[in-house]
Amino acid sequence: MVREMMNGEQEIIAKWGSLLSGRQLLWSTLPTELQQDLTLALKVGHLQQIEVLPGSRVRGQDRYCQRCDSRLTATARLPNGQFYCTACLALGRVTQGSWLVRLANDQLEPVRDQVLTWSGELTSAQADLTAALLKTYQQGAKVQLLWAVTGAGKTEITFPLIASYLAQGGRVGFVSPRVDVCNELFPRLQAAFVGTSVGLHHGHQHSDSEGEQLVVATIHQLIRYYQAFDLLIVDEVDAFPYVNDPMLERALDRAVKPNGQRLYLSATPPAKLRRAARQGRLPLHYLARRFHGRPLIQPRVVLGEVFQKNSLSQRLRRLLTPWLARGRRLLVFVPQAAALPQYLAAFSLTFPQMSCATVHAQDPLRTEKVADFRAGQGQILLTTTILERGVTLAHIDVLVLAADHPNFKVASLVQIAGRVGRASVDQGDQVVFFSRYYSWAMGQACHQIKHLNRLGGF
């Protein structure tokens, strides 16, 4: 009898709203008690706001996943013959027999106290840009693009914007394709919005949503959201794996409320967004100066062999010895994770007195290693393009080895060069592209950085 009295939809929303609101979840992942409440409500037809729908549906001649809207392939079948979706498999398997539960997000109560608790101050250029973004949204724009050079302080530029939405009872998402970017954003946003519930969600952070008003997440996590956000900020919009992935674009569209708005952030926007801006279909805002007013560091190209037998070549050794003698810390990029052990062995043999470590995308200690290096532990960190963006490390030099490798695209090299010179006090940071040959991508990256500095008035 007690259970029957709790089967009304409003009672379910009141009881489970922090888990369900703005979410799209597999029935099988819900708490048993919630499954029982929903089952009873379905029996008496009480569900209007909460949607319970099959995991897949037939459209035309094909079957599609209802969670990510990807076409199910004929080869992806379980032993019982059921099709399943391979596109969003990492977030839990959706099959023909699965059920999804959706609930669009309601407006929250407006925040009456001070929302933004950040003690910093925007530069005049940053403040002007924030005002322009707010005005453009107020005029009805659904999407905007902020093209800001690395180290321009684009995260801080969004703070007043986020505060405006939170103060009105809106929900804000701040997402990125990269886990490391999310890990760096989360504590900064927590500190800037002390009185606001802030959540962090990605594949290495296993915690349930608690209806947070400000969500930091990887873009893949948006597959679990449904009409959740009044404002969705997409950082590093040009980065893998988001760029050119239709499934993630659909997830992003579905995660925003029908009247919600989006802001794309990038130091190297993809061609599609630049073209839309040129054609007047996308409001573009540009910030060509770093917050401290100094130019981007221009990369230096050094040609030579990386290895000499099992150690580093004489040319590379001559380059690095003065850096290390001055106590400089090095962030070294290599083109492939599989080659990291070879590079580590060569560095350890050539500079045995130096503390060296490696980190890559599949490293189980990835988060801890990056945090340790940021805290000043270790002198040399060897990595791949996973740290090309979104990670701020003060007073380091950057070395790109085998910079002519095809894995180093123009945008990657520009982003990697942007890891240096970010501190407010100039410490003479350097960036070197070291390679056997001079590639087109290296030339274009150097040219683009010169161009950005000219636009910034240098």
Short mmCIF file of C-alpha atoms in Angstrom, two decimals:
data_model
loop_
_atom_site.label_atom_id
_atom_site.label_comp_id
_atom_site.label_asym_id
_atom_site.label_seq_id
_atom_site.Cartn_x
_atom_site.Cartn_y
_atom_site.Cartn_z
CA MET A 1 0.00 0.00 0.00
CA VAL A 2 2.80 2.43 0.88
CA ARG A 3 4.51 1.62 -2.41
CA GLU A 4 1.29 2.31 -4.36
CA MET A 5 0.95 5.70 -2.69
CA MET A 6 4.45 6.62 -3.94
CA ASN A 7 3.80 5.77 -7.57
CA GLY A 8 2.73 9.25 -8.69
CA GLU A 9 5.08 11.00 -11.11
CA GLN A 10 5.49 14.13 -8.99
CA GLU A 11 6.44 12.01 -5.99
CA ILE A 12 9.04 10.22 -8.12
CA ILE A 13 10.46 13.53 -9.37
CA ALA A 14 10.53 14.94 -5.83
CA LYS A 15 12.32 11.84 -4.58
CA TRP A 16 14.65 11.12 -7.50
CA GLY A 17 14.91 14.47 -9.27
CA SER A 18 18.60 15.00 -8.42
CA LEU A 19 19.41 11.81 -10.31
CA LEU A 20 16.92 12.09 -13.18
CA SER A 21 16.64 15.81 -13.97
CA GLY A 22 18.17 16.63 -17.35
CA ARG A 23 19.37 13.06 -17.74
CA GLN A 24 19.06 10.18 -20.20
CA LEU A 25 19.87 6.94 -18.37
CA LEU A 26 19.72 3.21 -18.99
CA TRP A 27 16.95 1.57 -16.97
CA SER A 28 19.40 -1.15 -15.92
CA THR A 29 21.66 1.43 -14.21
CA LEU A 30 18.89 2.93 -12.04
CA PRO A 31 18.58 2.08 -8.34
CA THR A 32 16.24 -0.86 -7.73
CA GLU A 33 13.85 1.27 -5.68
CA LEU A 34 13.55 3.80 -8.53
CA GLN A 35 12.89 0.99 -11.01
CA GLN A 36 10.06 -0.22 -8.74
CA ASP A 37 8.58 3.29 -8.43
CA LEU A 38 8.66 3.77 -12.21
CA THR A 39 7.15 0.32 -12.86
CA LEU A 40 4.20 1.07 -10.58
CA ALA A 41 3.70 4.51 -12.13
CA LEU A 42 3.69 3.01 -15.64
CA LYS A 43 1.05 0.48 -14.63
CA VAL A 44 -1.39 3.24 -13.69
CA GLY A 45 -0.31 5.56 -16.53
CA HIS A 46 1.00 8.36 -14.35
CA LEU A 47 4.10 9.27 -16.41
CA GLN A 48 3.92 12.44 -18.50
CA GLN A 49 7.19 14.30 -17.88
CA ILE A 50 9.36 11.22 -17.46
CA GLU A 51 9.91 9.34 -20.71
CA VAL A 52 10.54 5.59 -20.79
CA LEU A 53 11.47 4.50 -24.29
CA PRO A 54 13.09 1.54 -26.07
CA GLY A 55 16.85 1.56 -26.46
CA SER A 56 16.57 1.37 -30.26
CA ARG A 57 14.01 2.00 -32.97
CA VAL A 58 13.56 1.27 -36.67
CA ARG A 59 13.80 4.21 -39.05
CA GLY A 60 13.42 3.43 -42.73
CA GLN A 61 15.41 0.29 -43.48
CA ASP A 62 17.74 0.59 -40.49
CA ARG A 63 17.68 0.39 -36.72
CA TYR A 64 19.06 3.30 -34.66
CA CYS A 65 20.18 3.72 -31.07
CA GLN A 66 17.78 6.01 -29.20
CA ARG A 67 20.50 7.22 -26.85
CA CYS A 68 23.13 8.43 -29.36
CA ASP A 69 21.13 8.18 -32.64
CA SER A 70 23.81 6.04 -34.32
CA ARG A 71 22.85 3.34 -36.82
CA LEU A 72 23.21 -0.19 -35.45
CA THR A 73 25.44 -2.35 -37.61
CA ALA A 74 24.45 -5.84 -38.73
CA THR A 75 27.64 -7.32 -37.27
CA ALA A 76 27.05 -6.01 -33.72
CA ARG A 77 24.79 -8.73 -32.31
CA LEU A 78 24.63 -10.55 -29.00
CA PRO A 79 24.48 -14.39 -28.80
CA ASN A 80 20.69 -14.09 -28.33
CA GLY A 81 20.46 -12.30 -31.70
CA GLN A 82 19.77 -8.80 -30.37
CA PHE A 83 21.52 -5.85 -31.98
CA TYR A 84 23.51 -3.47 -29.77
CA CYS A 85 25.07 -0.05 -30.30
CA THR A 86 28.86 0.07 -30.63
CA ALA A 87 29.05 3.87 -30.91
CA CYS A 88 28.18 4.61 -27.26
CA LEU A 89 29.21 1.25 -25.81
CA ALA A 90 31.76 2.82 -23.45
CA LEU A 91 28.88 4.40 -21.49
CA GLY A 92 26.93 1.17 -21.06
CA ARG A 93 25.47 -1.19 -23.62
CA VAL A 94 22.24 -0.24 -25.38
CA THR A 95 20.47 -3.21 -27.01
CA GLN A 96 17.12 -3.88 -28.66
CA GLY A 97 15.87 -5.00 -25.26
CA SER A 98 17.17 -2.00 -23.33
CA TRP A 99 15.03 0.82 -21.97
CA LEU A 100 16.00 4.46 -21.52
CA VAL A 101 14.61 6.90 -18.96
CA ARG A 102 14.60 10.65 -19.76
CA LEU A 103 13.53 13.72 -17.85
CA ALA A 104 14.05 17.25 -19.17
CA ASN A 105 15.60 19.66 -16.66
CA ASP A 106 13.33 22.17 -14.89
CA GLN A 107 14.41 25.72 -14.12
CA LEU A 108 16.04 25.97 -10.72
CA GLU A 109 15.34 28.62 -8.12
CA PRO A 110 17.18 31.90 -8.86
CA VAL A 111 20.23 32.43 -6.65
CA ARG A 112 19.80 35.53 -4.53
CA ASP A 113 23.23 35.60 -2.91
CA GLN A 114 26.43 36.54 -4.71
CA VAL A 115 27.08 33.81 -7.28
CA LEU A 116 30.59 34.66 -8.48
CA THR A 117 33.09 34.43 -5.62
CA TRP A 118 36.20 34.71 -7.79
CA SER A 119 38.57 37.33 -6.37
CA GLY A 120 40.42 38.00 -9.63
CA GLU A 121 39.85 40.84 -12.05
CA LEU A 122 39.38 40.81 -15.81
CA THR A 123 41.49 42.99 -18.05
CA SER A 124 39.60 45.70 -19.94
CA ALA A 125 39.76 43.61 -23.13
CA GLN A 126 38.41 40.55 -21.31
CA ALA A 127 35.63 42.56 -19.65
CA ASP A 128 34.60 44.06 -23.00
CA LEU A 129 34.48 40.59 -24.50
CA THR A 130 32.31 39.23 -21.69
CA ALA A 131 29.89 42.14 -22.11
CA ALA A 132 29.73 41.49 -25.86
CA LEU A 133 28.96 37.80 -25.32
CA LEU A 134 26.14 38.58 -22.88
CA LYS A 135 24.66 41.21 -25.18
CA THR A 136 24.71 38.88 -28.17
CA TYR A 137 22.89 36.17 -26.20
CA GLN A 138 20.33 38.69 -25.00
CA GLN A 139 19.73 39.59 -28.65
CA GLY A 140 18.72 35.98 -29.31
CA ALA A 141 21.89 34.24 -30.53
CA LYS A 142 21.87 30.49 -29.89
CA VAL A 143 25.56 29.83 -30.56
CA GLN A 144 28.72 31.95 -30.36
CA LEU A 145 32.42 31.33 -30.94
CA LEU A 146 35.23 32.77 -28.82
CA TRP A 147 38.56 32.55 -30.65
CA ALA A 148 41.21 33.35 -28.04
CA VAL A 149 44.95 32.71 -28.21
CA THR A 150 46.39 30.22 -25.74
CA GLY A 151 46.86 31.87 -22.38
CA ALA A 152 44.36 34.66 -23.09
CA GLY A 153 42.32 33.75 -20.01
CA LYS A 154 39.27 32.47 -21.85
CA THR A 155 38.12 30.44 -18.84
CA GLU A 156 38.02 33.57 -16.67
CA ILE A 157 36.17 35.42 -19.44
CA THR A 158 33.30 32.94 -19.02
CA PHE A 159 32.93 33.50 -15.25
CA PRO A 160 30.56 36.52 -15.43
CA LEU A 161 28.64 34.76 -18.18
CA ILE A 162 28.19 31.63 -16.06
CA ALA A 163 27.21 33.76 -13.06
CA SER A 164 24.48 35.47 -15.08
CA TYR A 165 22.84 32.14 -15.96
CA LEU A 166 23.21 30.66 -12.47
CA ALA A 167 21.69 33.78 -10.87
CA GLN A 168 18.57 33.27 -12.99
CA GLY A 169 18.20 29.64 -11.94
CA GLY A 170 19.82 28.25 -15.08
CA ARG A 171 21.98 25.17 -15.32
CA VAL A 172 25.40 25.45 -16.97
CA GLY A 173 27.60 22.78 -18.50
CA PHE A 174 31.33 23.29 -19.15
CA VAL A 175 32.58 20.43 -21.30
CA SER A 176 35.76 19.46 -23.13
CA PRO A 177 36.88 16.47 -25.21
CA ARG A 178 39.88 15.99 -22.87
CA VAL A 179 39.92 14.51 -19.35
CA ASP A 180 42.97 16.58 -18.38
CA VAL A 181 41.17 19.80 -19.33
CA CYS A 182 38.19 18.83 -17.16
CA ASN A 183 40.45 18.00 -14.22
CA GLU A 184 42.04 21.42 -14.47
CA LEU A 185 38.74 23.29 -14.95
CA PHE A 186 36.93 21.69 -12.02
CA PRO A 187 38.88 23.19 -9.08
CA ARG A 188 39.01 26.59 -10.80
CA LEU A 189 35.23 26.64 -11.20
CA GLN A 190 34.71 25.36 -7.66
CA ALA A 191 36.82 28.22 -6.34
CA ALA A 192 35.03 30.78 -8.55
CA PHE A 193 31.51 29.63 -7.54
CA VAL A 194 31.85 28.57 -3.91
CA GLY A 195 28.13 28.64 -3.15
CA THR A 196 27.16 26.62 -6.24
CA SER A 197 26.98 22.83 -6.53
CA VAL A 198 29.67 21.83 -9.07
CA GLY A 199 30.04 18.30 -10.45
CA LEU A 200 32.89 16.59 -12.29
CA HIS A 201 32.05 13.70 -14.62
CA HIS A 202 34.33 11.72 -16.94
CA GLY A 203 35.47 8.15 -17.52
CA HIS A 204 38.05 8.29 -14.71
CA GLN A 205 35.65 9.94 -12.22
CA HIS A 206 33.01 7.41 -11.26
CA SER A 207 30.30 9.35 -9.43
CA ASP A 208 26.56 9.73 -9.97
CA SER A 209 25.07 13.06 -10.92
CA GLU A 210 23.46 14.86 -8.00
CA GLY A 211 21.63 17.49 -10.02
CA GLU A 212 24.55 19.93 -9.87
CA GLN A 213 23.83 23.41 -11.15
CA LEU A 214 27.29 23.65 -12.77
CA VAL A 215 28.60 20.52 -14.49
CA VAL A 216 32.18 19.94 -15.69
CA ALA A 217 32.41 16.90 -17.96
CA THR A 218 33.95 15.34 -21.02
CA ILE A 219 31.81 15.65 -24.13
CA HIS A 220 31.17 11.89 -24.14
CA GLN A 221 29.29 12.29 -20.85
CA LEU A 222 26.70 14.44 -22.66
CA ILE A 223 25.26 11.20 -24.03
CA ARG A 224 23.77 10.77 -20.55
CA TYR A 225 22.13 14.23 -20.53
CA TYR A 226 18.81 15.32 -22.04
CA GLN A 227 17.64 18.94 -22.34
CA ALA A 228 19.71 19.72 -19.26
CA PHE A 229 21.57 22.98 -19.88
CA ASP A 230 20.54 26.60 -20.35
CA LEU A 231 24.14 27.37 -21.31
CA LEU A 232 26.63 24.82 -22.58
CA ILE A 233 30.26 25.95 -22.92
CA VAL A 234 32.38 23.71 -25.15
CA ASP A 235 36.10 24.18 -24.55
CA GLU A 236 38.69 23.03 -27.10
CA VAL A 237 35.97 22.53 -29.68
CA ASP A 238 38.55 21.57 -32.31
CA ALA A 239 40.08 18.74 -30.26
CA PHE A 240 39.89 15.00 -30.82
CA PRO A 241 37.63 13.10 -30.24
CA TYR A 242 34.86 15.72 -30.64
CA VAL A 243 35.91 17.28 -33.94
CA ASN A 244 34.22 15.64 -36.94
CA ASP A 245 32.31 13.16 -34.74
CA PRO A 246 28.59 13.34 -35.68
CA MET A 247 27.55 11.25 -32.66
CA LEU A 248 29.10 13.70 -30.20
CA GLU A 249 27.61 16.65 -32.09
CA ARG A 250 24.17 15.05 -31.72
CA ALA A 251 24.80 14.43 -28.02
CA LEU A 252 25.70 18.08 -27.57
CA ASP A 253 22.54 19.22 -29.36
CA ARG A 254 20.34 16.96 -27.21
CA ALA A 255 21.97 18.03 -23.95
CA VAL A 256 20.96 21.69 -24.42
CA LYS A 257 17.43 22.83 -23.65
CA PRO A 258 15.28 23.77 -26.67
CA ASN A 259 15.83 27.46 -25.86
CA GLY A 260 19.33 26.92 -24.48
CA GLN A 261 22.50 28.56 -25.76
CA ARG A 262 26.03 27.43 -26.54
CA LEU A 263 29.50 28.95 -26.48
CA TYR A 264 32.42 27.40 -28.35
CA LEU A 265 35.94 28.15 -27.11
CA SER A 266 39.14 27.52 -29.03
CA ALA A 267 42.61 28.84 -29.79
CA THR A 268 42.54 26.91 -33.08
CA PRO A 269 38.91 26.73 -34.31
CA PRO A 270 38.11 24.09 -36.96
CA ALA A 271 37.53 25.15 -40.55
CA LYS A 272 33.76 24.51 -40.30
CA LEU A 273 33.31 27.08 -37.53
CA ARG A 274 35.62 29.64 -39.18
CA ARG A 275 33.61 29.28 -42.39
CA ALA A 276 30.31 29.74 -40.55
CA ALA A 277 31.70 32.90 -38.94
CA ARG A 278 32.84 34.29 -42.32
CA GLN A 279 29.39 33.62 -43.76
CA GLY A 280 27.72 35.49 -40.90
CA ARG A 281 26.02 32.39 -39.49
CA LEU A 282 28.03 32.33 -36.26
CA PRO A 283 28.87 35.37 -34.09
CA LEU A 284 32.65 35.41 -33.64
CA HIS A 285 34.53 37.14 -30.83
CA TYR A 286 38.30 37.35 -30.96
CA LEU A 287 40.97 37.92 -28.31
CA ALA A 288 44.50 38.05 -29.73
CA ARG A 289 46.41 39.01 -26.57
CA ARG A 290 47.32 36.97 -23.55
CA PHE A 291 46.06 38.25 -20.21
CA HIS A 292 49.54 39.45 -19.18
CA GLY A 293 49.99 41.43 -22.40
CA ARG A 294 53.06 39.62 -23.76
CA PRO A 295 53.18 37.87 -27.15
CA LEU A 296 53.00 34.15 -27.80
CA ILE A 297 56.39 32.46 -27.69
CA GLN A 298 57.66 31.92 -31.24
CA PRO A 299 58.85 28.32 -31.74
CA ARG A 300 62.44 27.68 -32.78
CA VAL A 301 63.05 24.92 -35.35
CA VAL A 302 66.13 22.73 -34.90
CA LEU A 303 66.89 20.00 -37.43
CA GLY A 304 68.72 16.82 -36.47
CA GLU A 305 68.47 13.19 -35.45
CA VAL A 306 66.82 12.40 -32.14
CA PHE A 307 68.73 9.21 -31.27
CA GLN A 308 72.32 8.10 -31.40
CA LYS A 309 72.23 4.36 -30.71
CA ASN A 310 70.48 4.01 -27.32
CA SER A 311 71.00 7.59 -26.16
CA LEU A 312 70.08 11.04 -27.42
CA SER A 313 72.05 12.49 -30.33
CA GLN A 314 74.90 14.93 -29.78
CA ARG A 315 72.86 17.76 -31.31
CA LEU A 316 69.92 17.17 -29.01
CA ARG A 317 72.25 16.81 -26.04
CA ARG A 318 73.89 20.17 -26.83
CA LEU A 319 70.43 21.76 -27.00
CA LEU A 320 69.22 20.37 -23.68
CA THR A 321 72.34 20.60 -21.51
CA PRO A 322 72.16 24.40 -20.99
CA TRP A 323 68.41 24.19 -20.23
CA LEU A 324 68.88 21.51 -17.58
CA ALA A 325 71.95 23.22 -16.14
CA ARG A 326 69.77 26.27 -15.42
CA GLY A 327 67.30 24.05 -13.59
CA ARG A 328 64.63 24.37 -16.28
CA ARG A 329 61.78 21.85 -16.26
CA LEU A 330 60.92 20.24 -19.58
CA LEU A 331 57.64 19.08 -21.09
CA VAL A 332 58.67 16.83 -23.98
CA PHE A 333 56.16 15.78 -26.65
CA VAL A 334 56.66 12.63 -28.72
CA PRO A 335 54.45 11.49 -31.61
CA GLN A 336 53.37 8.04 -30.37
CA ALA A 337 52.67 6.52 -26.97
CA ALA A 338 54.24 3.22 -28.04
CA ALA A 339 57.61 4.96 -28.42
CA LEU A 340 57.60 6.52 -24.93
CA PRO A 341 59.71 3.71 -23.35
CA GLN A 342 62.41 4.24 -25.99
CA TYR A 343 62.49 7.99 -25.38
CA LEU A 344 62.49 7.51 -21.60
CA ALA A 345 65.40 5.06 -21.79
CA ALA A 346 67.40 7.47 -23.98
CA PHE A 347 66.78 10.44 -21.65
CA SER A 348 67.66 8.38 -18.57
CA LEU A 349 70.89 7.17 -20.20
CA THR A 350 71.90 10.64 -21.42
CA PHE A 351 70.88 12.55 -18.27
CA PRO A 352 70.95 9.97 -15.45
CA GLN A 353 70.84 12.66 -12.76
CA MET A 354 67.50 13.99 -13.98
CA SER A 355 64.09 12.82 -12.77
CA CYS A 356 62.09 11.66 -15.80
CA ALA A 357 58.58 10.28 -16.15
CA THR A 358 56.11 9.47 -18.93
CA VAL A 359 52.35 9.91 -19.26
CA HIS A 360 49.90 9.00 -22.00
CA ALA A 361 46.16 8.59 -22.58
CA GLN A 362 45.91 5.01 -21.29
CA ASP A 363 48.22 5.52 -18.32
CA PRO A 364 46.31 4.43 -15.16
CA LEU A 365 48.24 7.05 -13.17
CA ARG A 366 47.68 9.78 -15.75
CA THR A 367 45.84 12.20 -13.44
CA GLU A 368 48.29 11.76 -10.56
CA LYS A 369 51.36 12.21 -12.78
CA VAL A 370 50.09 15.43 -14.32
CA ALA A 371 49.14 16.76 -10.88
CA ASP A 372 52.59 15.89 -9.52
CA PHE A 373 54.38 17.63 -12.39
CA ARG A 374 52.16 20.69 -11.98
CA ALA A 375 53.10 20.71 -8.30
CA GLY A 376 56.80 20.88 -9.21
CA GLN A 377 57.78 17.23 -8.88
CA GLY A 378 60.20 15.89 -11.50
CA GLN A 379 62.26 17.74 -14.07
CA ILE A 380 61.30 16.04 -17.35
CA LEU A 381 57.84 14.78 -18.33
CA LEU A 382 57.59 12.88 -21.62
CA THR A 383 54.09 12.82 -23.09
CA THR A 384 51.95 12.66 -26.21
CA THR A 385 49.43 15.12 -27.64
CA ILE A 386 47.09 14.43 -24.67
CA LEU A 387 48.76 17.39 -22.94
CA GLU A 388 48.78 19.66 -25.96
CA ARG A 389 45.96 21.80 -24.58
CA GLY A 390 44.05 22.79 -21.48
CA VAL A 391 46.92 22.14 -19.06
CA THR A 392 48.62 25.12 -17.46
CA LEU A 393 52.15 24.56 -16.17
CA ALA A 394 54.15 27.55 -14.97
CA HIS A 395 57.76 28.18 -16.01
CA ILE A 396 58.49 25.23 -18.25
CA ASP A 397 60.25 24.78 -21.58
CA VAL A 398 58.66 22.67 -24.29
CA LEU A 399 60.41 20.34 -26.70
CA VAL A 400 58.62 18.57 -29.56
CA LEU A 401 60.63 15.57 -30.74
CA ALA A 402 60.11 14.22 -34.27
CA ALA A 403 57.99 17.31 -34.86
CA ASP A 404 57.74 16.39 -38.55
CA HIS A 405 55.70 13.26 -37.69
CA PRO A 406 52.20 13.19 -39.29
CA ASN A 407 50.61 12.96 -35.81
CA PHE A 408 51.66 16.54 -35.16
CA LYS A 409 49.07 18.59 -37.07
CA VAL A 410 49.17 22.38 -37.39
CA ALA A 411 46.63 22.88 -34.59
CA SER A 412 48.50 20.46 -32.33
CA LEU A 413 51.79 22.31 -32.79
CA VAL A 414 50.15 25.69 -32.15
CA GLN A 415 48.53 24.34 -28.99
CA ILE A 416 51.78 22.72 -27.81
CA ALA A 417 53.66 25.99 -28.32
CA GLY A 418 50.95 27.66 -26.24
CA ARG A 419 52.00 25.67 -23.15
CA VAL A 420 54.91 28.09 -22.62
CA GLY A 421 54.98 31.75 -21.61
CA ARG A 422 51.69 31.58 -19.72
CA ALA A 423 52.83 32.91 -16.34
CA SER A 424 52.29 36.55 -15.38
CA VAL A 425 56.05 36.99 -14.84
CA ASP A 426 58.29 36.38 -17.86
CA GLN A 427 60.78 33.60 -17.13
CA GLY A 428 62.21 33.27 -20.63
CA ASP A 429 60.25 30.11 -21.52
CA GLN A 430 61.23 28.44 -24.79
CA VAL A 431 59.66 26.05 -27.28
CA VAL A 432 61.64 24.04 -29.84
CA PHE A 433 60.40 21.89 -32.72
CA PHE A 434 63.16 19.27 -33.15
CA SER A 435 62.96 17.06 -36.20
CA ARG A 436 64.84 15.41 -39.02
CA TYR A 437 62.94 17.36 -41.69
CA TYR A 438 61.07 20.66 -41.87
CA SER A 439 57.39 19.77 -42.40
CA TRP A 440 54.54 21.81 -43.85
CA ALA A 441 52.69 21.60 -40.51
CA MET A 442 55.70 23.00 -38.64
CA GLY A 443 55.92 25.91 -41.08
CA GLN A 444 52.21 26.65 -40.87
CA ALA A 445 52.25 26.54 -37.06
CA CYS A 446 55.15 29.02 -36.92
CA HIS A 447 53.40 31.25 -39.46
CA GLN A 448 50.09 31.14 -37.55
CA ILE A 449 51.77 32.14 -34.28
CA LYS A 450 53.47 35.09 -36.02
CA HIS A 451 50.11 36.09 -37.49
CA LEU A 452 48.36 35.91 -34.11
CA ASN A 453 51.08 38.05 -32.54
CA ARG A 454 50.62 40.66 -35.30
CA LEU A 455 46.88 40.70 -34.65
CA GLY A 456 47.69 41.23 -30.98
CA GLY A 457 49.72 44.30 -31.85
CA PHE A 458 53.22 42.82 -31.55
#
